[in-house]
Every structure is written in structure tokens, then in C-alpha cells.
Tab-separated table of N, CA and C in Angstrom:
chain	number	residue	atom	x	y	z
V	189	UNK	N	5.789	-12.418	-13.058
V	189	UNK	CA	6.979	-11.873	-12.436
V	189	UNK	C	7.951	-11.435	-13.512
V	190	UNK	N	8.775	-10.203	-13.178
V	190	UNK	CA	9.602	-9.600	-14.131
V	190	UNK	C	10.529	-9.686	-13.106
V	191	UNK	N	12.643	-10.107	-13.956
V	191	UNK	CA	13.443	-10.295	-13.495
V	191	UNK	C	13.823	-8.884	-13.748
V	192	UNK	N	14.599	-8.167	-13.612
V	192	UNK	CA	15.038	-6.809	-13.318
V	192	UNK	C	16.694	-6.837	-13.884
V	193	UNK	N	16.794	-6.200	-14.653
V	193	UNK	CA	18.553	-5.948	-15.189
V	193	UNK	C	19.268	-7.628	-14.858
V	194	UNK	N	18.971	-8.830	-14.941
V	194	UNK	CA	19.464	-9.479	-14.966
V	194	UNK	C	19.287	-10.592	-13.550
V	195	UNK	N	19.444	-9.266	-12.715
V	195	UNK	CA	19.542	-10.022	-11.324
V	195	UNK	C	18.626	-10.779	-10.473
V	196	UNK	N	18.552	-10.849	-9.456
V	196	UNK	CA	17.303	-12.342	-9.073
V	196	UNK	C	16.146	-11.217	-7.991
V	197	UNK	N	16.162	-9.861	-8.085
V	197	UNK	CA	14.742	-9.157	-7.864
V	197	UNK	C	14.253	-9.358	-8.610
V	198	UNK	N	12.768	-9.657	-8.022
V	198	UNK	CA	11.097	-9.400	-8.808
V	198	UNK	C	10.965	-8.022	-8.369
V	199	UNK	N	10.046	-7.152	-9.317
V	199	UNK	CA	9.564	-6.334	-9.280
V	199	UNK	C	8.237	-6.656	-10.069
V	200	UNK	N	7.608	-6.161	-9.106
V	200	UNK	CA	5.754	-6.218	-9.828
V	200	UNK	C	5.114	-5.219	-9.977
V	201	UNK	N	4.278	-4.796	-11.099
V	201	UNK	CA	3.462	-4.140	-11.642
V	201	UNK	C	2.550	-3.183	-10.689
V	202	UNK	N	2.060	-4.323	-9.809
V	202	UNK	CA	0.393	-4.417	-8.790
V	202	UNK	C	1.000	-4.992	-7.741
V	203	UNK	N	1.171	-4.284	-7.248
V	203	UNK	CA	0.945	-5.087	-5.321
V	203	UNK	C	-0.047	-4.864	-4.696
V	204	UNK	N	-1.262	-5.774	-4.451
V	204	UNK	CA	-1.938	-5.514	-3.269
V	204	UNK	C	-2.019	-5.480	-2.023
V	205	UNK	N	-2.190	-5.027	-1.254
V	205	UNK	CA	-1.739	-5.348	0.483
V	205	UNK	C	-3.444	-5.475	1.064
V	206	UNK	N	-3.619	-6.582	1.743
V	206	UNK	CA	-4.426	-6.964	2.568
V	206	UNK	C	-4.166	-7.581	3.945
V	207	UNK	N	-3.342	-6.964	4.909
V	207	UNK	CA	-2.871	-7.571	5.941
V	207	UNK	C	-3.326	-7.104	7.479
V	208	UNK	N	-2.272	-7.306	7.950
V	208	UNK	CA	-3.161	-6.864	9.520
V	208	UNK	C	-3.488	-5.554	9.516
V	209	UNK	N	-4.336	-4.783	10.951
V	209	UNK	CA	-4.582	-3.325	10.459
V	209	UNK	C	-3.968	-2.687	11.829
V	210	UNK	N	-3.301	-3.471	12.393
V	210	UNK	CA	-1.942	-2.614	13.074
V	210	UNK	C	-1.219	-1.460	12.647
V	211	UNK	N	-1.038	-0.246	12.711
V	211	UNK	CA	-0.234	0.713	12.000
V	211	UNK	C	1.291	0.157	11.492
V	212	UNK	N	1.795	-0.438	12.839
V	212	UNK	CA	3.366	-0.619	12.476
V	212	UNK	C	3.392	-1.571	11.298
V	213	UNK	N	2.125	-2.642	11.403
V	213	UNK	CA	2.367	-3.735	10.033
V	213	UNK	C	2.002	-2.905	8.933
V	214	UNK	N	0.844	-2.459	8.905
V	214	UNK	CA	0.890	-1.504	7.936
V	214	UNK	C	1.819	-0.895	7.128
V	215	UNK	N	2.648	-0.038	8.017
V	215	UNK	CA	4.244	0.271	7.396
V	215	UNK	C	4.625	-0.584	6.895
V	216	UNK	N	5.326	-1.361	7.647
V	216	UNK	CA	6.192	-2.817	7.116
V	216	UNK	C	5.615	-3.223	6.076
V	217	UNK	N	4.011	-3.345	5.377
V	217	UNK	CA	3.573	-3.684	4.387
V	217	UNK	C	3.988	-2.680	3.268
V	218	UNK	N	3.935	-1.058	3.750
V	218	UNK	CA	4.252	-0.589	2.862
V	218	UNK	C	5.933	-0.233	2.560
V	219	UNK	N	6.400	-0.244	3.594
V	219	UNK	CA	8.111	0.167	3.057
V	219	UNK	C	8.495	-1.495	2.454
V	220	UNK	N	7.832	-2.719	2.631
V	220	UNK	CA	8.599	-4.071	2.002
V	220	UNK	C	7.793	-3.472	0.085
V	221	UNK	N	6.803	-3.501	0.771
V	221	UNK	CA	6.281	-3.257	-0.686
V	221	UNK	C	6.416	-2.417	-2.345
V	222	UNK	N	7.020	-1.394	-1.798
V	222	UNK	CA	7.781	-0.263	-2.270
V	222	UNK	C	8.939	-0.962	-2.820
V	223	UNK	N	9.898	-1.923	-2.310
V	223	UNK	CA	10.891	-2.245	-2.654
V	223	UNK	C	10.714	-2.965	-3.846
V	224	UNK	N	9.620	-4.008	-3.426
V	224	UNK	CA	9.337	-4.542	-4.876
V	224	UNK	C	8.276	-4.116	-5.689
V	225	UNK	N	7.982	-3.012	-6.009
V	225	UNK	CA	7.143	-2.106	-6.896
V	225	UNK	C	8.268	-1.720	-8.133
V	226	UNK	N	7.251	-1.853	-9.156
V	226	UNK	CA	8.480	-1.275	-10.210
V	226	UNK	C	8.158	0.165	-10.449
V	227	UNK	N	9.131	1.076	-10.741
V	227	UNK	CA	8.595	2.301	-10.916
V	227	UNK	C	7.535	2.263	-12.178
V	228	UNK	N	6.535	2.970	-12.033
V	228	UNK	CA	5.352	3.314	-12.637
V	228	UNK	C	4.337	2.346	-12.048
V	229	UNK	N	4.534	1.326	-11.290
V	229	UNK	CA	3.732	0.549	-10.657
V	229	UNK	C	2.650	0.878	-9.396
V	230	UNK	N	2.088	0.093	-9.227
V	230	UNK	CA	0.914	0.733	-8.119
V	230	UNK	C	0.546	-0.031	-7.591
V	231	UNK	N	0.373	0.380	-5.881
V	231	UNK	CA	0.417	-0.850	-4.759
V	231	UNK	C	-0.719	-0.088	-4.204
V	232	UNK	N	-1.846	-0.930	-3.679
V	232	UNK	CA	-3.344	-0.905	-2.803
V	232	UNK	C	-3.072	-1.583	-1.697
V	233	UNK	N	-3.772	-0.539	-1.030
V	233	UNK	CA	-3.889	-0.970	0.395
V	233	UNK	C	-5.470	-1.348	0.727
V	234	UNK	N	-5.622	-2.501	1.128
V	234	UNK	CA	-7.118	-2.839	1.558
V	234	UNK	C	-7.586	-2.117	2.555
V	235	UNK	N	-8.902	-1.456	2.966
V	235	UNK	CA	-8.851	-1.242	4.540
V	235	UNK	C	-8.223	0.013	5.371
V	236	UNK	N	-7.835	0.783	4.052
V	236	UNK	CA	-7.091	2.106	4.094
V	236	UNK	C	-8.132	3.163	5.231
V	237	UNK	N	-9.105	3.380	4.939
V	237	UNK	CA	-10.753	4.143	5.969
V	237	UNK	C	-10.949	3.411	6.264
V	238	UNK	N	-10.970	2.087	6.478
V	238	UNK	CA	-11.865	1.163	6.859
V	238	UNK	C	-11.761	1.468	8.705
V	239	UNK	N	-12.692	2.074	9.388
V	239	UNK	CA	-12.686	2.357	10.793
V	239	UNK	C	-13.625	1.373	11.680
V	240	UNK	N	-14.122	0.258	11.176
V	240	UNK	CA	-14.779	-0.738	11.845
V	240	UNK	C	-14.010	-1.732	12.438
V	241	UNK	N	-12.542	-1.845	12.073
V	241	UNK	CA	-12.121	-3.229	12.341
V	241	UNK	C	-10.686	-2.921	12.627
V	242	UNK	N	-10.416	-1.715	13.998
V	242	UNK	CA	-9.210	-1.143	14.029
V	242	UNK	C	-8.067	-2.425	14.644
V	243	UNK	N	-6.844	-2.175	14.424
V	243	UNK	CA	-5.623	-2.895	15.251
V	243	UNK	C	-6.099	-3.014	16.476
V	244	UNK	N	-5.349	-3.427	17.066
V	244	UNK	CA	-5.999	-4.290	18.451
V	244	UNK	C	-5.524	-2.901	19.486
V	245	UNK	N	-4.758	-2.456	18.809
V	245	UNK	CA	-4.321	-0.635	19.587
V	245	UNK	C	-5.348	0.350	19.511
V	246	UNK	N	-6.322	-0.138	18.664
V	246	UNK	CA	-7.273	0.753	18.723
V	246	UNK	C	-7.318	2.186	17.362
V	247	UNK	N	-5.922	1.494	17.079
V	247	UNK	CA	-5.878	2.642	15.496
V	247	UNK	C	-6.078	1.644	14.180
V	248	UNK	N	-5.462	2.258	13.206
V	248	UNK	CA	-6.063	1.387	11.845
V	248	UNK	C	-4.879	1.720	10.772
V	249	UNK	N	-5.720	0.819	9.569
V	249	UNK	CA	-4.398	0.807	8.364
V	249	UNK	C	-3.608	2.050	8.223
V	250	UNK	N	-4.803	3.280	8.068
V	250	UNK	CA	-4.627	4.306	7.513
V	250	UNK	C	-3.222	4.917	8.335
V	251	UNK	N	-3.458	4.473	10.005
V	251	UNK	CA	-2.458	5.035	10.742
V	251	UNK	C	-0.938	4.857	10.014
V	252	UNK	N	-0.726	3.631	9.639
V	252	UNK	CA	0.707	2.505	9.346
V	252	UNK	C	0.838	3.357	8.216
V	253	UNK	N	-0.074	3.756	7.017
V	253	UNK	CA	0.037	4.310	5.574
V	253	UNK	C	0.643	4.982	5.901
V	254	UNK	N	0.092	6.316	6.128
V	254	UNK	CA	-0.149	7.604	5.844
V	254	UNK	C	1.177	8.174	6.851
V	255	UNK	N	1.653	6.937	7.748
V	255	UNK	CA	2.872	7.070	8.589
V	255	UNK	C	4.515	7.194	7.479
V	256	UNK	N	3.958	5.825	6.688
V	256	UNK	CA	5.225	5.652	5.459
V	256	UNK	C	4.950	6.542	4.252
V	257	UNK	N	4.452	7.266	3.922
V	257	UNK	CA	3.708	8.179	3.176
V	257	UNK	C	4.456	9.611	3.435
V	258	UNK	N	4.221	9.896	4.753
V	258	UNK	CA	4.991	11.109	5.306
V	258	UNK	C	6.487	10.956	5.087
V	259	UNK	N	7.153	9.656	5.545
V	259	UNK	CA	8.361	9.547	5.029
V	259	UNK	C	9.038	9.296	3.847
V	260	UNK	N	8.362	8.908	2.770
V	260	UNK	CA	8.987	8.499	1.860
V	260	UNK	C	7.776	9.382	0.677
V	261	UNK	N	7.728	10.308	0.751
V	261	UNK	CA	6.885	11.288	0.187
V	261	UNK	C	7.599	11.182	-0.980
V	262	UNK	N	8.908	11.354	-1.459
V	262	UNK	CA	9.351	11.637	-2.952
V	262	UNK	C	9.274	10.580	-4.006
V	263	UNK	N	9.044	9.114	-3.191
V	263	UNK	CA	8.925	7.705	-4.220
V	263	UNK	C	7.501	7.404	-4.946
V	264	UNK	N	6.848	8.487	-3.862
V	264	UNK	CA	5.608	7.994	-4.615
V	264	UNK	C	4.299	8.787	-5.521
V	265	UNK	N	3.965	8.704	-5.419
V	265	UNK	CA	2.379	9.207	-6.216
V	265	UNK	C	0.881	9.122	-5.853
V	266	UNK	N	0.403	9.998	-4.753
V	266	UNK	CA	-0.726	9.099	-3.988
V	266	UNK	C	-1.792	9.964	-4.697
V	267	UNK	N	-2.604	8.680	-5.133
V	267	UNK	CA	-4.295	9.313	-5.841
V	267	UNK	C	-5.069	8.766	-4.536
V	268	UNK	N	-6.307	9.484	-5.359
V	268	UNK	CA	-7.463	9.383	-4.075
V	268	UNK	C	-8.049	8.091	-3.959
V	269	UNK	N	-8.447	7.756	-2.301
V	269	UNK	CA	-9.506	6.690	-2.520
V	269	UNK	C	-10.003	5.988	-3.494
V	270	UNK	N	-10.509	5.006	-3.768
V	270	UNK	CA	-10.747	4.491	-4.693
V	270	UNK	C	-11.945	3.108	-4.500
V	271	UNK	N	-13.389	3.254	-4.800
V	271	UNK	CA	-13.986	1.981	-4.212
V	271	UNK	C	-13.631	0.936	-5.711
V	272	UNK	N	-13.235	-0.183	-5.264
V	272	UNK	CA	-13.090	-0.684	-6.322
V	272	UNK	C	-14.045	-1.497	-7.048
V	273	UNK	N	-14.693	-2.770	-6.034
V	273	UNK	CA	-16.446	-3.278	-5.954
V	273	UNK	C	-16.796	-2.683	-4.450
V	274	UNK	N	-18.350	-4.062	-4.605
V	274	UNK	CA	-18.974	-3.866	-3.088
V	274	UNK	C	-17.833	-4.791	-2.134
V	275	UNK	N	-17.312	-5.186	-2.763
V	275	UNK	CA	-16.438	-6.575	-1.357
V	275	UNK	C	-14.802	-5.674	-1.162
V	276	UNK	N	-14.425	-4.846	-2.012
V	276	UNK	CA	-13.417	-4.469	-1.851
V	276	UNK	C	-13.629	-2.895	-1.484
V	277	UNK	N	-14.032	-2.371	-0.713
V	277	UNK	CA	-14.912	-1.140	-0.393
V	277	UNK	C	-13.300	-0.095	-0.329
V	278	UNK	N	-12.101	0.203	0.384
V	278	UNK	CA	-11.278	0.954	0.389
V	278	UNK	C	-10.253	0.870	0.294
V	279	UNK	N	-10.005	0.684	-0.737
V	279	UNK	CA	-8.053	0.761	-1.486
V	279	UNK	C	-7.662	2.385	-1.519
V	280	UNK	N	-6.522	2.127	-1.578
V	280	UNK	CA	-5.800	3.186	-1.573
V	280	UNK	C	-4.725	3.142	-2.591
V	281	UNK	N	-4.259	3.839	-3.460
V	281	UNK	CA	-3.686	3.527	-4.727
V	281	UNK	C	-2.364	4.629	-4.558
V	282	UNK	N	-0.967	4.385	-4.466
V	282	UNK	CA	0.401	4.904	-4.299
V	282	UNK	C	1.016	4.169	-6.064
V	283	UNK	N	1.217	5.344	-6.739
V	283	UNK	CA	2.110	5.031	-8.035
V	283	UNK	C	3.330	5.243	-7.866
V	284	UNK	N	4.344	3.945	-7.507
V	284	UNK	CA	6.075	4.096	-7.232
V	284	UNK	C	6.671	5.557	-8.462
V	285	UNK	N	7.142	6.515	-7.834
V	285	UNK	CA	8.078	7.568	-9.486
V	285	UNK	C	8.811	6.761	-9.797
């Protein structure tokens, strides 16, 4: 953990997100996450394609992403897909500007 100009925010390097695959949590994973990203940092989303194991709504991560993505288009930096191993099959990689 890095303290930030003094004050009592963490900002981290790497955030991973592995959480529910509800769209709205999704968001919430990504707009909390963003906050504590340091700029040049980079936050993964588990489960980003992953279309086997949708929210109980019947949509998926990608919905929640690609929702906070559209809105907050100028904070970030989105590269492509990314398999990382066989157990971690679809991250998604956003570099905070």
C-alpha cells in the first residue's frame, strides 16, 4: 500500500476485481475501483466474456464494464482482452490516465 500526498488514501498499483457478475455490481466494482487506482495503474476484471455464468438477470460482467467505460471514457485506457493462464481465462485490463 502507498499513502498518497500525505493523507490516509491508498492508492494501488493493481486492482483486481473478481466479484459478482451482475452488471450494476460490476459498475460499483469499477467506479469504487477507479478511485483507488493510481494513475498509471491497472485494474482487471475477471469474467469480463465470460458468458457461461451470467448475473442472475441473465446479463454479465461485461454488461456492468463496458456500462462504466462509456461513462468515464477520459480516466482511462482500455487494452484488449487478455488470457492471463488456463484458471484465469478473461481479464480485462483499464490503465487509470
Amino acid at each position: 500500500l502507498r499513502f498518497v500526498g500525505g493523507s490516509s488514501v491508498c492508492r494501488f498499483d493493481v486492482i483486481y476485481v473478481d466479484g459478482s457478475h451482475a452488471p450494476q455490481a460490476a459498475m460499483w466494482d469499477a467506479v469504487l475501483g477507479i478511485h483507488l487506482l493510481r494513475v498509471g495503474g491497472v485494474m482487471m476484471f475477471d469474467d469480463y466474456s465470460e458468458q457461461d455464468y451470467p448475473g442472475q438477470d441473465g446479463t454479465d460482467v461485461k454488461t456492468g464494464v463496458d456500462g462504466f467505460l462509456a461513462a468515464h471514457r477520459e480516466l482511462v485506457h482500455v487494452y484488449p482482452q487478455l488470457r492471463l493462464t488456463d484458471e484465469v481465462d478473461a481479464a480485462f485490463l483499464v490503465l487509470k490516465k
